Amino acid sequence: MRRRIFGTSATAVVLGLLIPLAGCGSSGGSGADDSGTLRLVAAEYGDNSGNSSKAFWDKVTTEFTAANPGIKVHVELLPWTDIDREVSRMVKAGKAPDMALMGGYSDFAAQDKLYSADELLSVTAEANFLGPLADAGSVHNTLYGLPFVASSRLLFYNEGLFKQAGVSAPKTWTDLKAAAVALKAKGVKTPYAMPLGPEEAHAEALIWELSNGGGYADNSGNYSLASDQNILTFKWIKENLVTPGLLGPVPPSQLNRADAFAAFSRGEVGMLNGYPSLAHEARAKGIQVGTVAMPISNNLSPGEAPPTVGVADWMMAFKQNGHRTEIGKFLDFVYQDKNLSDFAGRYHLLPSTVTASRTLAGGGMDNNDQQFLSALRVAQLYPVNDPSWVTISDTIKRNIGRAVDPGGDPKAVLEEIAATATEETKKH
């Protein structure tokens, strides 16, 4: 079965954001279920008490209630590892929050549980979201997932290690392989880190597929997981990077993103794909970081620029409690430029609106962050607007690494994943 999974611009979206974190808390009220209190369940973006999201929500909810005395807001923070499951449990139990900020929304939209953006926001506010994000947050051209913060992916390289190896930033796959060979000759532990482990393999896989003219969908927006381009991509990776030992001591299928990022910040990795916060973290540890667009396959024309991968998290509003007017007022407040830019800046992410992006740029966004913002404006995201994506993405994450394992068959693995996708789409 073939299914159109993307919107009119064939844009797609990432589940879960960038920083899987722990911790929980609350802010801005008692959490009572009275009609004057809104309840927001939000992911915790901080990784310790010093940078917890609680500080942001305390500030915003206090200022909002001061401007709207009849409306209090209670915020419950949950770790990324729990929030999807917990919000789903709340909804099934008939105790949906008024709002949730998390990694996916399409299941709830498919169940008609959510208010649409035009029921909540002014026309101006709805039109302010960056185009690729608005497309990804829409089901049948109706916006249900309000993009909150986002990022894009670029190729990171350790400038110090590159200088020692006598190589420059790669523009093609051939360049990337040559740089990896030179880095290995200089004793670099991991010339290129390829995290195809279960944490976020679907991100790394799509980055490589796009750079060879492939991807998760064809030009009509139908899943094409086992396309000829994708099969060739993983064959190239296996033959040119895995077999020569250019990916370090940990097999790609066992390497998770967090471990790859930590190794890069320790100076053990020559190249990997990353997002803005990694650049700030690595530089804080003394690593000279360069960033460029993902190198392209030699099968593409010189100068051809395939889209980068974009990542976003989603604010959604549930119908169950009937607080449409109050929710709309709160979201209009939260999405003010100053608030959105404040939150994005705390975690080195990118705001989701046109005007907040301009405000952040005018407020001193560095050249590195500007690169990510430019890439986000034309990015392709994962299809979170398709209810079947939850299962399909999990299948990709847990299996795609086998395509490049010793003894693995890229064609067989991709066809196996595609078969699972076909069966899953039949259910929706």
Short mmCIF file of N, CA, C and O in Angstrom, two decimals, residues 38-41 76 86-88 90-91 94-101 113 316-321 327:
data_model
loop_
_atom_site.label_atom_id
_atom_site.label_comp_id
_atom_site.label_asym_id
_atom_site.label_seq_id
_atom_site.Cartn_x
_atom_site.Cartn_y
_atom_site.Cartn_z
N LEU A 38 -5.36 26.40 33.84
CA LEU A 38 -4.95 25.60 32.68
C LEU A 38 -3.82 24.67 33.09
O LEU A 38 -2.99 25.03 33.93
N ARG A 39 -3.77 23.50 32.50
CA ARG A 39 -2.73 22.52 32.82
C ARG A 39 -1.91 22.23 31.57
O ARG A 39 -2.44 21.80 30.55
N LEU A 40 -0.62 22.48 31.67
CA LEU A 40 0.34 22.21 30.59
C LEU A 40 1.30 21.13 31.05
O LEU A 40 1.94 21.27 32.10
N VAL A 41 1.41 20.06 30.27
CA VAL A 41 2.43 19.03 30.51
C VAL A 41 3.51 19.25 29.46
O VAL A 41 3.25 19.20 28.26
N GLU A 76 3.48 20.97 34.47
CA GLU A 76 4.11 19.75 34.94
C GLU A 76 5.20 19.36 33.95
O GLU A 76 4.94 19.21 32.75
N GLU A 86 3.22 9.12 29.00
CA GLU A 86 2.38 9.64 30.06
C GLU A 86 1.21 10.47 29.53
O GLU A 86 0.09 10.37 30.02
N VAL A 87 1.47 11.29 28.52
CA VAL A 87 0.38 12.08 27.95
C VAL A 87 -0.63 11.17 27.28
O VAL A 87 -1.85 11.37 27.40
N SER A 88 -0.16 10.15 26.58
CA SER A 88 -1.08 9.18 25.97
C SER A 88 -1.93 8.51 27.03
O SER A 88 -3.14 8.29 26.85
N MET A 90 -2.77 9.76 29.98
CA MET A 90 -3.73 10.75 30.47
C MET A 90 -4.93 10.87 29.54
O MET A 90 -6.08 10.91 29.97
N VAL A 91 -4.64 10.92 28.25
CA VAL A 91 -5.72 11.08 27.27
C VAL A 91 -6.64 9.87 27.28
O VAL A 91 -7.88 10.00 27.28
N GLY A 94 -9.12 9.79 30.03
CA GLY A 94 -10.09 10.88 30.08
C GLY A 94 -9.63 12.06 30.91
O GLY A 94 -10.45 12.87 31.36
N LYS A 95 -8.32 12.15 31.13
CA LYS A 95 -7.76 13.24 31.95
C LYS A 95 -6.70 14.00 31.15
O LYS A 95 -5.61 14.27 31.64
N ALA A 96 -7.04 14.35 29.93
CA ALA A 96 -6.09 15.05 29.07
C ALA A 96 -5.73 16.40 29.67
O ALA A 96 -6.60 17.09 30.25
N PRO A 97 -4.48 16.83 29.56
CA PRO A 97 -4.13 18.20 29.96
C PRO A 97 -4.73 19.18 28.97
O PRO A 97 -5.21 18.77 27.90
N ASP A 98 -4.73 20.44 29.30
CA ASP A 98 -5.20 21.44 28.34
C ASP A 98 -4.20 21.58 27.19
O ASP A 98 -4.60 21.81 26.04
N MET A 99 -2.91 21.45 27.52
CA MET A 99 -1.85 21.60 26.53
C MET A 99 -0.73 20.61 26.82
O MET A 99 -0.55 20.19 27.96
N ALA A 100 0.03 20.27 25.78
CA ALA A 100 1.22 19.45 25.96
C ALA A 100 2.29 19.95 25.01
O ALA A 100 2.00 20.38 23.88
N LEU A 101 3.54 19.90 25.46
CA LEU A 101 4.69 20.25 24.64
C LEU A 101 5.58 19.01 24.60
O LEU A 101 6.17 18.62 25.61
N LYS A 113 -8.76 14.87 18.89
CA LYS A 113 -8.63 15.31 20.28
C LYS A 113 -8.13 16.75 20.41
O LYS A 113 -8.17 17.32 21.50
N MET A 316 0.56 21.40 21.60
CA MET A 316 -0.78 21.04 21.13
C MET A 316 -1.78 21.36 22.23
O MET A 316 -1.43 21.41 23.42
N ALA A 317 -3.02 21.58 21.84
CA ALA A 317 -4.08 21.94 22.79
C ALA A 317 -5.23 20.95 22.67
O ALA A 317 -5.76 20.72 21.58
N PHE A 318 -5.62 20.37 23.80
CA PHE A 318 -6.67 19.35 23.82
C PHE A 318 -8.05 19.96 24.03
O PHE A 318 -8.22 20.89 24.81
N LYS A 319 -9.03 19.37 23.35
CA LYS A 319 -10.41 19.85 23.41
C LYS A 319 -11.12 19.45 24.70
O LYS A 319 -12.10 20.10 25.10
N GLN A 320 -10.66 18.41 25.37
CA GLN A 320 -11.46 17.74 26.40
C GLN A 320 -12.05 18.67 27.45
O GLN A 320 -13.22 18.54 27.81
N ASN A 321 -11.26 19.61 27.94
CA ASN A 321 -11.71 20.46 29.04
C ASN A 321 -12.44 21.73 28.59
O ASN A 321 -12.92 22.49 29.42
N ILE A 327 -6.89 28.89 26.56
CA ILE A 327 -5.68 28.32 25.94
C ILE A 327 -5.15 29.27 24.87
O ILE A 327 -3.94 29.52 24.78
#
